[in-house]
Amino acid sequence: MQFNIPQDHPRAESLRVREMLVEGLRGGLVVEEGLIAHGRGETFDYLLGEKTTLSAIMAIKATAAMLLTSSHPIISVNGNFAALCGKEIIELSRACGALIEVNLFYHSVNRERAIKCYLERLGATDVLGTGKDRTATIPYLNGERKHVDPRGIAIADTVFVPLEDGDRTEALKKMGKKVIAVDLNPLSRTSVHATICIVDNVVRVIPILIQMLLELKSENRESLMNMIGKFDNIMNLNESARLIRRGGSEISATI
Ligand code: ATP
Ligand code: MG
């Protein structure tokens, strides 16, 4: 990290996360547009008080249950996700038996290679979706993201896609897949179209999700299916939107 963040800075954590992305940019994992997308996320995070809400916990629990009951779950990784959660992506993959696939909106061969190498350096053994492996196609989608790995997203029943774009979420849903998104904006097309959307910062979500997976691993299938059945994505998004509205309207005199 090039910039030394003062530990007692009131926004130290937020600055630390920004630095991870800037480092990711310098290392060829992240594109400039990714920094802007993160800025949009930061705005919603600010309004949510930069903490994991109860509705996010409910969504994380349903996510853990869905990943544990899926026969072929996959974790779709883009540049921001790799830069923010590199080590945790591998832990998550081990905790739920999901494969890892790189999928990029701003695609380049160099960037997909950089992300694959980065994850392998952190311990990933089989990173799908790069080079000559992208021979399958997602219908209903244009651009580079439609090229996927026939061993991964193409045959997955559940796709975990943090920081996703709305049109790919829709395309994956049209293919009959369950889509789990992490998006701080409850109004986005991604959030609304996902089977489950976790409205929280991905850097806070993944460690909680890993913990939740370990806790729920011993539950039987029926009880996990029950947890999924009880979750209503739109109701959950509305609760997050309500918290954001409240965060934007109550200014504390103590700040
Ligand atoms: P959509 O295509 O779903 O309508 P969008 O076009 O507004 O959404 P994109 O640019 O496709 O947004 O993706 C960025 C999304 O990722 C934003 O909604 C932003 O809130 C969210 N985001 C950015 N950084 C984070 C983060 N660290 N954690 C969670 N969500 C984030
Ligand atoms: Mg979009």
PDB file of C-alpha atoms and ligand atoms in Angstrom:
ATOM      1  CA  MET A   1       0.000   0.000   0.000  1.00  0.00           C
ATOM      2  CA  GLN A   2       1.582   3.299  -1.065  1.00  0.00           C
ATOM      3  CA  PHE A   3      -0.544   5.718   0.963  1.00  0.00           C
ATOM      4  CA  ASN A   4      -0.195   5.489   4.724  1.00  0.00           C
ATOM      5  CA  ILE A   5      -3.701   5.791   6.193  1.00  0.00           C
ATOM      6  CA  PRO A   6      -3.684   7.287   9.721  1.00  0.00           C
ATOM      7  CA  GLN A   7      -5.188   4.603  12.003  1.00  0.00           C
ATOM      8  CA  ASP A   8      -7.260   7.144  13.921  1.00  0.00           C
ATOM      9  CA  HIS A   9      -8.784   8.638  10.770  1.00  0.00           C
ATOM     10  CA  PRO A  10     -12.591   8.476  11.143  1.00  0.00           C
ATOM     11  CA  ARG A  11     -12.885   6.991   7.652  1.00  0.00           C
ATOM     12  CA  ALA A  12      -9.818   4.731   7.881  1.00  0.00           C
ATOM     13  CA  GLU A  13     -11.671   1.563   6.822  1.00  0.00           C
ATOM     14  CA  SER A  14     -13.297   3.192   3.809  1.00  0.00           C
ATOM     15  CA  LEU A  15      -9.919   4.648   2.770  1.00  0.00           C
ATOM     16  CA  ARG A  16      -8.266   1.264   3.209  1.00  0.00           C
ATOM     17  CA  VAL A  17     -10.824  -0.328   0.869  1.00  0.00           C
ATOM     18  CA  ARG A  18     -10.217   2.421  -1.719  1.00  0.00           C
ATOM     19  CA  GLU A  19      -6.480   1.738  -1.526  1.00  0.00           C
ATOM     20  CA  MET A  20      -7.098  -1.963  -2.217  1.00  0.00           C
ATOM     21  CA  LEU A  21      -8.848  -0.996  -5.432  1.00  0.00           C
ATOM     22  CA  VAL A  22      -6.120   1.461  -6.427  1.00  0.00           C
ATOM     23  CA  GLU A  23      -3.575  -1.302  -5.842  1.00  0.00           C
ATOM     24  CA  GLY A  24      -5.755  -3.609  -7.944  1.00  0.00           C
ATOM     25  CA  LEU A  25      -5.713  -0.986 -10.692  1.00  0.00           C
ATOM     26  CA  ARG A  26      -1.913  -0.770 -10.576  1.00  0.00           C
ATOM     27  CA  GLY A  27      -1.673  -4.565 -10.644  1.00  0.00           C
ATOM     28  CA  GLY A  28      -3.874  -4.849 -13.726  1.00  0.00           C
ATOM     29  CA  LEU A  29      -6.852  -6.483 -11.967  1.00  0.00           C
ATOM     30  CA  VAL A  30      -9.156  -3.448 -11.897  1.00  0.00           C
ATOM     31  CA  VAL A  31     -10.139  -0.977 -14.628  1.00  0.00           C
ATOM     32  CA  GLU A  32     -10.720   2.767 -14.099  1.00  0.00           C
ATOM     33  CA  GLU A  33     -14.461   2.237 -14.563  1.00  0.00           C
ATOM     34  CA  GLY A  34     -14.346  -0.145 -11.599  1.00  0.00           C
ATOM     35  CA  LEU A  35     -13.297   2.732  -9.357  1.00  0.00           C
ATOM     36  CA  ILE A  36     -16.371   4.695 -10.454  1.00  0.00           C
ATOM     37  CA  ALA A  37     -18.632   1.700  -9.803  1.00  0.00           C
ATOM     38  CA  HIS A  38     -17.146   1.447  -6.326  1.00  0.00           C
ATOM     39  CA  GLY A  39     -17.921   5.128  -5.763  1.00  0.00           C
ATOM     40  CA  ARG A  40     -21.582   4.461  -6.503  1.00  0.00           C
ATOM     41  CA  GLY A  41     -21.492   1.659  -3.960  1.00  0.00           C
ATOM     42  CA  GLU A  42     -19.806   3.887  -1.340  1.00  0.00           C
ATOM     43  CA  THR A  43     -22.690   6.358  -1.516  1.00  0.00           C
ATOM     44  CA  PHE A  44     -25.237   3.718  -0.573  1.00  0.00           C
ATOM     45  CA  ASP A  45     -22.885   2.315   2.060  1.00  0.00           C
ATOM     46  CA  TYR A  46     -22.575   5.768   3.646  1.00  0.00           C
ATOM     47  CA  LEU A  47     -26.350   6.030   3.873  1.00  0.00           C
ATOM     48  CA  LEU A  48     -26.552   2.534   5.392  1.00  0.00           C
ATOM     49  CA  GLY A  49     -24.120   3.579   8.136  1.00  0.00           C
ATOM     50  CA  GLU A  50     -21.351   1.369   6.679  1.00  0.00           C
ATOM     51  CA  LYS A  51     -22.518  -1.649   8.632  1.00  0.00           C
ATOM     52  CA  THR A  52     -24.202  -4.953   7.920  1.00  0.00           C
ATOM     53  CA  THR A  53     -27.928  -4.568   8.530  1.00  0.00           C
ATOM     54  CA  LEU A  54     -30.307  -7.206   9.817  1.00  0.00           C
ATOM     55  CA  SER A  55     -31.835  -7.505   6.338  1.00  0.00           C
ATOM     56  CA  ALA A  56     -28.359  -8.169   4.901  1.00  0.00           C
ATOM     57  CA  ILE A  57     -27.859 -10.906   7.519  1.00  0.00           C
ATOM     58  CA  MET A  58     -31.167 -12.507   6.444  1.00  0.00           C
ATOM     59  CA  ALA A  59     -30.016 -12.431   2.795  1.00  0.00           C
ATOM     60  CA  ILE A  60     -26.614 -13.897   3.729  1.00  0.00           C
ATOM     61  CA  LYS A  61     -28.328 -16.731   5.602  1.00  0.00           C
ATOM     62  CA  ALA A  62     -30.553 -17.540   2.598  1.00  0.00           C
ATOM     63  CA  THR A  63     -27.440 -17.382   0.395  1.00  0.00           C
ATOM     64  CA  ALA A  64     -25.564 -19.872   2.561  1.00  0.00           C
ATOM     65  CA  ALA A  65     -28.565 -22.220   2.449  1.00  0.00           C
ATOM     66  CA  MET A  66     -28.834 -21.857  -1.340  1.00  0.00           C
ATOM     67  CA  LEU A  67     -25.122 -22.509  -1.912  1.00  0.00           C
ATOM     68  CA  LEU A  68     -25.216 -25.586   0.339  1.00  0.00           C
ATOM     69  CA  THR A  69     -28.233 -27.058  -1.469  1.00  0.00           C
ATOM     70  CA  SER A  70     -26.953 -26.364  -5.004  1.00  0.00           C
ATOM     71  CA  SER A  71     -25.469 -29.169  -7.029  1.00  0.00           C
ATOM     72  CA  HIS A  72     -23.194 -26.975  -9.130  1.00  0.00           C
ATOM     73  CA  PRO A  73     -22.621 -23.556  -7.547  1.00  0.00           C
ATOM     74  CA  ILE A  74     -20.107 -21.161  -9.095  1.00  0.00           C
ATOM     75  CA  ILE A  75     -18.461 -17.937  -7.943  1.00  0.00           C
ATOM     76  CA  SER A  76     -18.185 -15.391 -10.761  1.00  0.00           C
ATOM     77  CA  VAL A  77     -15.222 -13.058 -10.203  1.00  0.00           C
ATOM     78  CA  ASN A  78     -14.597  -9.634 -11.724  1.00  0.00           C
ATOM     79  CA  GLY A  79     -11.700  -7.230 -11.131  1.00  0.00           C
ATOM     80  CA  ASN A  80     -13.166  -5.313  -8.170  1.00  0.00           C
ATOM     81  CA  PHE A  81     -14.218  -8.501  -6.398  1.00  0.00           C
ATOM     82  CA  ALA A  82     -10.746 -10.034  -6.849  1.00  0.00           C
ATOM     83  CA  ALA A  83      -9.000  -6.886  -5.594  1.00  0.00           C
ATOM     84  CA  LEU A  84     -11.281  -6.506  -2.559  1.00  0.00           C
ATOM     85  CA  CYS A  85     -11.706 -10.142  -1.466  1.00  0.00           C
ATOM     86  CA  GLY A  86      -8.899 -12.211  -3.070  1.00  0.00           C
ATOM     87  CA  LYS A  87      -8.107 -14.501  -0.135  1.00  0.00           C
ATOM     88  CA  GLU A  88     -11.753 -14.753   0.945  1.00  0.00           C
ATOM     89  CA  ILE A  89     -12.875 -15.878  -2.538  1.00  0.00           C
ATOM     90  CA  ILE A  90     -10.760 -19.001  -2.118  1.00  0.00           C
ATOM     91  CA  GLU A  91     -12.036 -19.609   1.433  1.00  0.00           C
ATOM     92  CA  LEU A  92     -15.601 -19.171   0.195  1.00  0.00           C
ATOM     93  CA  SER A  93     -15.047 -21.607  -2.644  1.00  0.00           C
ATOM     94  CA  ARG A  94     -13.743 -24.203  -0.153  1.00  0.00           C
ATOM     95  CA  ALA A  95     -16.559 -23.585   2.345  1.00  0.00           C
ATOM     96  CA  CYS A  96     -19.334 -24.301  -0.160  1.00  0.00           C
ATOM     97  CA  GLY A  97     -17.591 -26.396  -2.822  1.00  0.00           C
ATOM     98  CA  ALA A  98     -18.168 -23.791  -5.548  1.00  0.00           C
ATOM     99  CA  LEU A  99     -15.831 -23.405  -8.492  1.00  0.00           C
ATOM    100  CA  ILE A 100     -14.338 -20.006  -9.370  1.00  0.00           C
ATOM    101  CA  GLU A 101     -14.775 -18.429 -12.832  1.00  0.00           C
ATOM    102  CA  VAL A 102     -13.452 -15.101 -14.109  1.00  0.00           C
ATOM    103  CA  ASN A 103     -16.017 -13.034 -16.036  1.00  0.00           C
ATOM    104  CA  LEU A 104     -15.306  -9.457 -17.087  1.00  0.00           C
ATOM    105  CA  PHE A 105     -17.450  -6.652 -18.516  1.00  0.00           C
ATOM    106  CA  TYR A 106     -14.354  -4.709 -19.649  1.00  0.00           C
ATOM    107  CA  HIS A 107     -12.659  -7.807 -20.953  1.00  0.00           C
ATOM    108  CA  SER A 108      -9.005  -8.120 -21.946  1.00  0.00           C
ATOM    109  CA  VAL A 109      -6.802 -11.183 -22.139  1.00  0.00           C
ATOM    110  CA  ASN A 110      -4.192  -9.509 -19.931  1.00  0.00           C
ATOM    111  CA  ARG A 111      -6.693  -8.646 -17.234  1.00  0.00           C
ATOM    112  CA  GLU A 112      -8.285 -12.082 -17.066  1.00  0.00           C
ATOM    113  CA  ARG A 113      -4.792 -13.576 -16.867  1.00  0.00           C
ATOM    114  CA  ALA A 114      -3.798 -11.131 -14.099  1.00  0.00           C
ATOM    115  CA  ILE A 115      -6.893 -12.074 -12.058  1.00  0.00           C
ATOM    116  CA  LYS A 116      -6.314 -15.808 -12.563  1.00  0.00           C
ATOM    117  CA  CYS A 117      -2.620 -15.520 -11.551  1.00  0.00           C
ATOM    118  CA  TYR A 118      -3.526 -13.380  -8.537  1.00  0.00           C
ATOM    119  CA  LEU A 119      -6.057 -15.953  -7.281  1.00  0.00           C
ATOM    120  CA  GLU A 120      -3.643 -18.814  -7.949  1.00  0.00           C
ATOM    121  CA  ARG A 121      -0.923 -17.024  -5.957  1.00  0.00           C
ATOM    122  CA  LEU A 122      -3.415 -16.896  -3.083  1.00  0.00           C
ATOM    123  CA  GLY A 123      -4.031 -20.655  -3.323  1.00  0.00           C
ATOM    124  CA  ALA A 124      -6.778 -21.189  -5.931  1.00  0.00           C
ATOM    125  CA  THR A 125      -6.206 -24.409  -7.853  1.00  0.00           C
ATOM    126  CA  ASP A 126      -8.659 -24.252 -10.752  1.00  0.00           C
ATOM    127  CA  VAL A 127      -9.729 -20.831 -12.012  1.00  0.00           C
ATOM    128  CA  LEU A 128     -12.148 -21.207 -14.918  1.00  0.00           C
ATOM    129  CA  GLY A 129     -13.202 -18.848 -17.703  1.00  0.00           C
ATOM    130  CA  THR A 130      -9.906 -17.620 -19.121  1.00  0.00           C
ATOM    131  CA  GLY A 131      -8.020 -17.982 -22.409  1.00  0.00           C
ATOM    132  CA  LYS A 132      -9.262 -20.813 -24.593  1.00  0.00           C
ATOM    133  CA  ASP A 133     -11.667 -22.035 -21.896  1.00  0.00           C
ATOM    134  CA  ARG A 134     -14.456 -19.594 -22.806  1.00  0.00           C
ATOM    135  CA  THR A 135     -16.108 -21.783 -25.415  1.00  0.00           C
ATOM    136  CA  ALA A 136     -19.701 -21.798 -24.115  1.00  0.00           C
ATOM    137  CA  THR A 137     -22.152 -18.926 -24.647  1.00  0.00           C
ATOM    138  CA  ILE A 138     -24.763 -17.261 -22.455  1.00  0.00           C
ATOM    139  CA  PRO A 139     -27.734 -16.494 -24.710  1.00  0.00           C
ATOM    140  CA  TYR A 140     -29.652 -13.199 -24.312  1.00  0.00           C
ATOM    141  CA  LEU A 141     -26.384 -11.304 -23.745  1.00  0.00           C
ATOM    142  CA  ASN A 142     -24.040  -9.252 -25.896  1.00  0.00           C
ATOM    143  CA  GLY A 143     -20.390  -8.387 -25.354  1.00  0.00           C
ATOM    144  CA  GLU A 144     -17.526 -10.373 -23.919  1.00  0.00           C
ATOM    145  CA  ARG A 145     -19.396 -11.533 -20.821  1.00  0.00           C
ATOM    146  CA  LYS A 146     -21.432 -13.969 -22.881  1.00  0.00           C
ATOM    147  CA  HIS A 147     -18.349 -16.184 -23.396  1.00  0.00           C
ATOM    148  CA  VAL A 148     -18.152 -18.576 -20.471  1.00  0.00           C
ATOM    149  CA  ASP A 149     -16.496 -21.806 -19.433  1.00  0.00           C
ATOM    150  CA  PRO A 150     -18.468 -24.965 -20.303  1.00  0.00           C
ATOM    151  CA  ARG A 151     -17.321 -26.469 -16.952  1.00  0.00           C
ATOM    152  CA  GLY A 152     -18.477 -23.431 -14.966  1.00  0.00           C
ATOM    153  CA  ILE A 153     -21.175 -20.780 -15.408  1.00  0.00           C
ATOM    154  CA  ALA A 154     -22.603 -22.608 -18.437  1.00  0.00           C
ATOM    155  CA  ILE A 155     -23.677 -25.641 -16.389  1.00  0.00           C
ATOM    156  CA  ALA A 156     -24.075 -24.014 -12.958  1.00  0.00           C
ATOM    157  CA  ASP A 157     -27.440 -24.163 -11.187  1.00  0.00           C
ATOM    158  CA  THR A 158     -26.489 -21.268  -8.870  1.00  0.00           C
ATOM    159  CA  VAL A 159     -24.259 -18.325  -9.789  1.00  0.00           C
ATOM    160  CA  PHE A 160     -22.836 -16.130  -7.036  1.00  0.00           C
ATOM    161  CA  VAL A 161     -22.079 -12.827  -8.760  1.00  0.00           C
ATOM    162  CA  PRO A 162     -21.069  -9.939  -6.487  1.00  0.00           C
ATOM    163  CA  LEU A 163     -20.940  -6.447  -8.051  1.00  0.00           C
ATOM    164  CA  GLU A 164     -22.850  -7.640 -11.064  1.00  0.00           C
ATOM    165  CA  ASP A 165     -24.401  -5.830 -13.988  1.00  0.00           C
ATOM    166  CA  GLY A 166     -28.177  -5.991 -14.340  1.00  0.00           C
ATOM    167  CA  ASP A 167     -28.352  -7.375 -17.853  1.00  0.00           C
ATOM    168  CA  ARG A 168     -26.155 -10.364 -17.051  1.00  0.00           C
ATOM    169  CA  THR A 169     -28.257 -11.107 -13.985  1.00  0.00           C
ATOM    170  CA  GLU A 170     -31.346 -11.103 -16.212  1.00  0.00           C
ATOM    171  CA  ALA A 171     -29.660 -13.309 -18.828  1.00  0.00           C
ATOM    172  CA  LEU A 172     -28.574 -15.874 -16.224  1.00  0.00           C
ATOM    173  CA  LYS A 173     -32.077 -15.910 -14.747  1.00  0.00           C
ATOM    174  CA  LYS A 174     -33.576 -16.476 -18.205  1.00  0.00           C
ATOM    175  CA  MET A 175     -31.321 -19.523 -18.492  1.00  0.00           C
ATOM    176  CA  GLY A 176     -33.086 -20.899 -15.408  1.00  0.00           C
ATOM    177  CA  LYS A 177     -30.196 -20.309 -13.011  1.00  0.00           C
ATOM    178  CA  LYS A 178     -30.453 -19.000  -9.463  1.00  0.00           C
ATOM    179  CA  VAL A 179     -28.512 -15.753  -9.169  1.00  0.00           C
ATOM    180  CA  ILE A 180     -27.102 -14.416  -5.906  1.00  0.00           C
ATOM    181  CA  ALA A 181     -25.840 -10.837  -6.062  1.00  0.00           C
ATOM    182  CA  VAL A 182     -24.105  -8.498  -3.638  1.00  0.00           C
ATOM    183  CA  ASP A 183     -25.037  -4.919  -4.424  1.00  0.00           C
ATOM    184  CA  LEU A 184     -25.202  -1.896  -2.134  1.00  0.00           C
ATOM    185  CA  ASN A 185     -27.838  -0.324  -4.366  1.00  0.00           C
ATOM    186  CA  PRO A 186     -31.221  -1.966  -3.674  1.00  0.00           C
ATOM    187  CA  LEU A 187     -32.710  -0.110  -6.666  1.00  0.00           C
ATOM    188  CA  SER A 188     -30.384  -1.560  -9.310  1.00  0.00           C
ATOM    189  CA  ARG A 189     -31.597  -3.998 -11.950  1.00  0.00           C
ATOM    190  CA  THR A 190     -29.158  -6.516 -10.504  1.00  0.00           C
ATOM    191  CA  SER A 191     -30.764  -6.325  -7.051  1.00  0.00           C
ATOM    192  CA  VAL A 192     -34.311  -6.564  -8.367  1.00  0.00           C
ATOM    193  CA  HIS A 193     -33.668  -9.418 -10.799  1.00  0.00           C
ATOM    194  CA  ALA A 194     -31.461 -11.525  -8.527  1.00  0.00           C
ATOM    195  CA  THR A 195     -32.937 -14.535  -6.740  1.00  0.00           C
ATOM    196  CA  ILE A 196     -31.218 -13.211  -3.628  1.00  0.00           C
ATOM    197  CA  CYS A 197     -29.486  -9.840  -3.365  1.00  0.00           C
ATOM    198  CA  ILE A 198     -27.356  -9.024  -0.334  1.00  0.00           C
ATOM    199  CA  VAL A 199     -27.443  -5.246   0.126  1.00  0.00           C
ATOM    200  CA  ASP A 200     -24.127  -4.720   1.871  1.00  0.00           C
ATOM    201  CA  ASN A 201     -20.479  -4.041   1.117  1.00  0.00           C
ATOM    202  CA  VAL A 202     -18.864  -7.131  -0.373  1.00  0.00           C
ATOM    203  CA  VAL A 203     -15.837  -6.732   1.924  1.00  0.00           C
ATOM    204  CA  ARG A 204     -18.102  -7.237   4.953  1.00  0.00           C
ATOM    205  CA  VAL A 205     -20.325  -9.868   3.336  1.00  0.00           C
ATOM    206  CA  ILE A 206     -17.835 -12.576   2.397  1.00  0.00           C
ATOM    207  CA  PRO A 207     -16.343 -13.243   5.883  1.00  0.00           C
ATOM    208  CA  ILE A 208     -19.879 -13.413   7.365  1.00  0.00           C
ATOM    209  CA  LEU A 209     -21.013 -15.712   4.549  1.00  0.00           C
ATOM    210  CA  ILE A 210     -18.049 -18.063   5.136  1.00  0.00           C
ATOM    211  CA  GLN A 211     -18.890 -18.197   8.850  1.00  0.00           C
ATOM    212  CA  MET A 212     -22.579 -18.819   8.081  1.00  0.00           C
ATOM    213  CA  LEU A 213     -21.683 -21.668   5.680  1.00  0.00           C
ATOM    214  CA  LEU A 214     -19.638 -23.364   8.377  1.00  0.00           C
ATOM    215  CA  GLU A 215     -22.511 -22.992  10.861  1.00  0.00           C
ATOM    216  CA  LEU A 216     -25.192 -24.312   8.477  1.00  0.00           C
ATOM    217  CA  LYS A 217     -23.141 -27.156   6.989  1.00  0.00           C
ATOM    218  CA  SER A 218     -24.592 -29.700   9.418  1.00  0.00           C
ATOM    219  CA  GLU A 219     -28.251 -28.689   8.821  1.00  0.00           C
ATOM    220  CA  ASN A 220     -30.356 -31.128   6.824  1.00  0.00           C
ATOM    221  CA  ARG A 221     -31.585 -30.294   3.329  1.00  0.00           C
ATOM    222  CA  GLU A 222     -35.188 -29.755   4.390  1.00  0.00           C
ATOM    223  CA  SER A 223     -34.282 -27.138   6.957  1.00  0.00           C
ATOM    224  CA  LEU A 224     -31.987 -25.360   4.443  1.00  0.00           C
ATOM    225  CA  MET A 225     -34.791 -25.380   1.836  1.00  0.00           C
ATOM    226  CA  ASN A 226     -37.069 -23.898   4.497  1.00  0.00           C
ATOM    227  CA  MET A 227     -34.649 -21.000   5.063  1.00  0.00           C
ATOM    228  CA  ILE A 228     -34.590 -20.298   1.312  1.00  0.00           C
ATOM    229  CA  GLY A 229     -38.390 -20.509   1.084  1.00  0.00           C
ATOM    230  CA  LYS A 230     -38.823 -17.936   3.850  1.00  0.00           C
ATOM    231  CA  PHE A 231     -36.659 -15.370   2.048  1.00  0.00           C
ATOM    232  CA  ASP A 232     -38.437 -12.773  -0.099  1.00  0.00           C
ATOM    233  CA  ASN A 233     -35.964 -10.742  -2.182  1.00  0.00           C
ATOM    234  CA  ILE A 234     -38.262  -7.806  -2.950  1.00  0.00           C
ATOM    235  CA  MET A 235     -39.389  -7.445   0.667  1.00  0.00           C
ATOM    236  CA  ASN A 236     -35.752  -7.546   1.743  1.00  0.00           C
ATOM    237  CA  LEU A 237     -34.767  -4.881  -0.833  1.00  0.00           C
ATOM    238  CA  ASN A 238     -37.600  -2.665   0.357  1.00  0.00           C
ATOM    239  CA  GLU A 239     -36.328  -2.888   3.913  1.00  0.00           C
ATOM    240  CA  SER A 240     -32.815  -1.868   2.771  1.00  0.00           C
ATOM    241  CA  ALA A 241     -34.282   0.995   0.714  1.00  0.00           C
ATOM    242  CA  ARG A 242     -36.180   2.151   3.811  1.00  0.00           C
ATOM    243  CA  LEU A 243     -32.956   2.174   5.863  1.00  0.00           C
ATOM    244  CA  ILE A 244     -31.192   4.145   3.115  1.00  0.00           C
ATOM    245  CA  ARG A 245     -34.002   6.732   3.036  1.00  0.00           C
ATOM    246  CA  ARG A 246     -33.761   7.051   6.799  1.00  0.00           C
ATOM    247  CA  GLY A 247     -29.953   7.358   6.585  1.00  0.00           C
ATOM    248  CA  GLY A 248     -30.410  10.205   4.109  1.00  0.00           C
ATOM    249  CA  SER A 249     -32.921  12.147   6.143  1.00  0.00           C
ATOM    250  CA  GLU A 250     -31.691  12.073   9.745  1.00  0.00           C
ATOM    251  CA  ILE A 251     -28.643  14.226  10.328  1.00  0.00           C
ATOM    252  CA  SER A 252     -27.099  13.701  13.734  1.00  0.00           C
ATOM    253  CA  ALA A 253     -26.137  16.900  15.596  1.00  0.00           C
ATOM    254  CA  THR A 254     -23.161  15.092  17.141  1.00  0.00           C
ATOM    255  CA  ILE A 255     -21.221  14.631  13.878  1.00  0.00           C
TER     256      ILE A 255
HETATM  257  P1  ATP B   1     -27.486  -2.366 -12.765  1.00  0.00           P
HETATM  258  O1  ATP B   1     -26.764  -2.709 -14.028  1.00  0.00           O
HETATM  259  O2  ATP B   1     -27.667  -3.543 -11.874  1.00  0.00           O
HETATM  260  O3  ATP B   1     -28.741  -1.574 -12.916  1.00  0.00           O
HETATM  261  P2  ATP B   1     -25.645  -0.208 -12.296  1.00  0.00           P
HETATM  262  O4  ATP B   1     -25.474  -0.147 -13.778  1.00  0.00           O
HETATM  263  O5  ATP B   1     -26.175   0.973 -11.571  1.00  0.00           O
HETATM  264  O6  ATP B   1     -26.509  -1.458 -11.885  1.00  0.00           O
HETATM  265  P3  ATP B   1     -23.024  -1.213 -12.282  1.00  0.00           P
HETATM  266  O7  ATP B   1     -22.096  -0.156 -12.716  1.00  0.00           O
HETATM  267  O8  ATP B   1     -23.487  -2.231 -13.254  1.00  0.00           O
HETATM  268  O9  ATP B   1     -24.281  -0.541 -11.591  1.00  0.00           O
HETATM  269  O10 ATP B   1     -22.372  -1.990 -11.036  1.00  0.00           O
HETATM  270  C1  ATP B   1     -21.938  -1.362  -9.898  1.00  0.00           C
HETATM  271  C2  ATP B   1     -22.836  -1.744  -8.747  1.00  0.00           C
HETATM  272  O11 ATP B   1     -22.043  -2.346  -7.744  1.00  0.00           O
HETATM  273  C3  ATP B   1     -23.522  -0.519  -8.135  1.00  0.00           C
HETATM  274  O12 ATP B   1     -24.886  -0.752  -7.973  1.00  0.00           O
HETATM  275  C4  ATP B   1     -22.835  -0.362  -6.768  1.00  0.00           C
HETATM  276  O13 ATP B   1     -23.768   0.045  -5.792  1.00  0.00           O
HETATM  277  C5  ATP B   1     -22.348  -1.765  -6.476  1.00  0.00           C
HETATM  278  N1  ATP B   1     -21.099  -1.806  -5.686  1.00  0.00           N
HETATM  279  C6  ATP B   1     -19.945  -1.177  -5.961  1.00  0.00           C
HETATM  280  N2  ATP B   1     -19.009  -1.458  -5.035  1.00  0.00           N
HETATM  281  C7  ATP B   1     -19.596  -2.302  -4.151  1.00  0.00           C
HETATM  282  C8  ATP B   1     -19.134  -2.980  -2.980  1.00  0.00           C
HETATM  283  N3  ATP B   1     -17.894  -2.824  -2.519  1.00  0.00           N
HETATM  284  N4  ATP B   1     -20.003  -3.787  -2.343  1.00  0.00           N
HETATM  285  C9  ATP B   1     -21.277  -3.967  -2.807  1.00  0.00           C
HETATM  286  N5  ATP B   1     -21.772  -3.352  -3.899  1.00  0.00           N
HETATM  287  C10 ATP B   1     -20.942  -2.529  -4.570  1.00  0.00           C
HETATM  288 MG    MG B   2     -25.106  -1.825 -14.986  1.00  0.00          MG
END
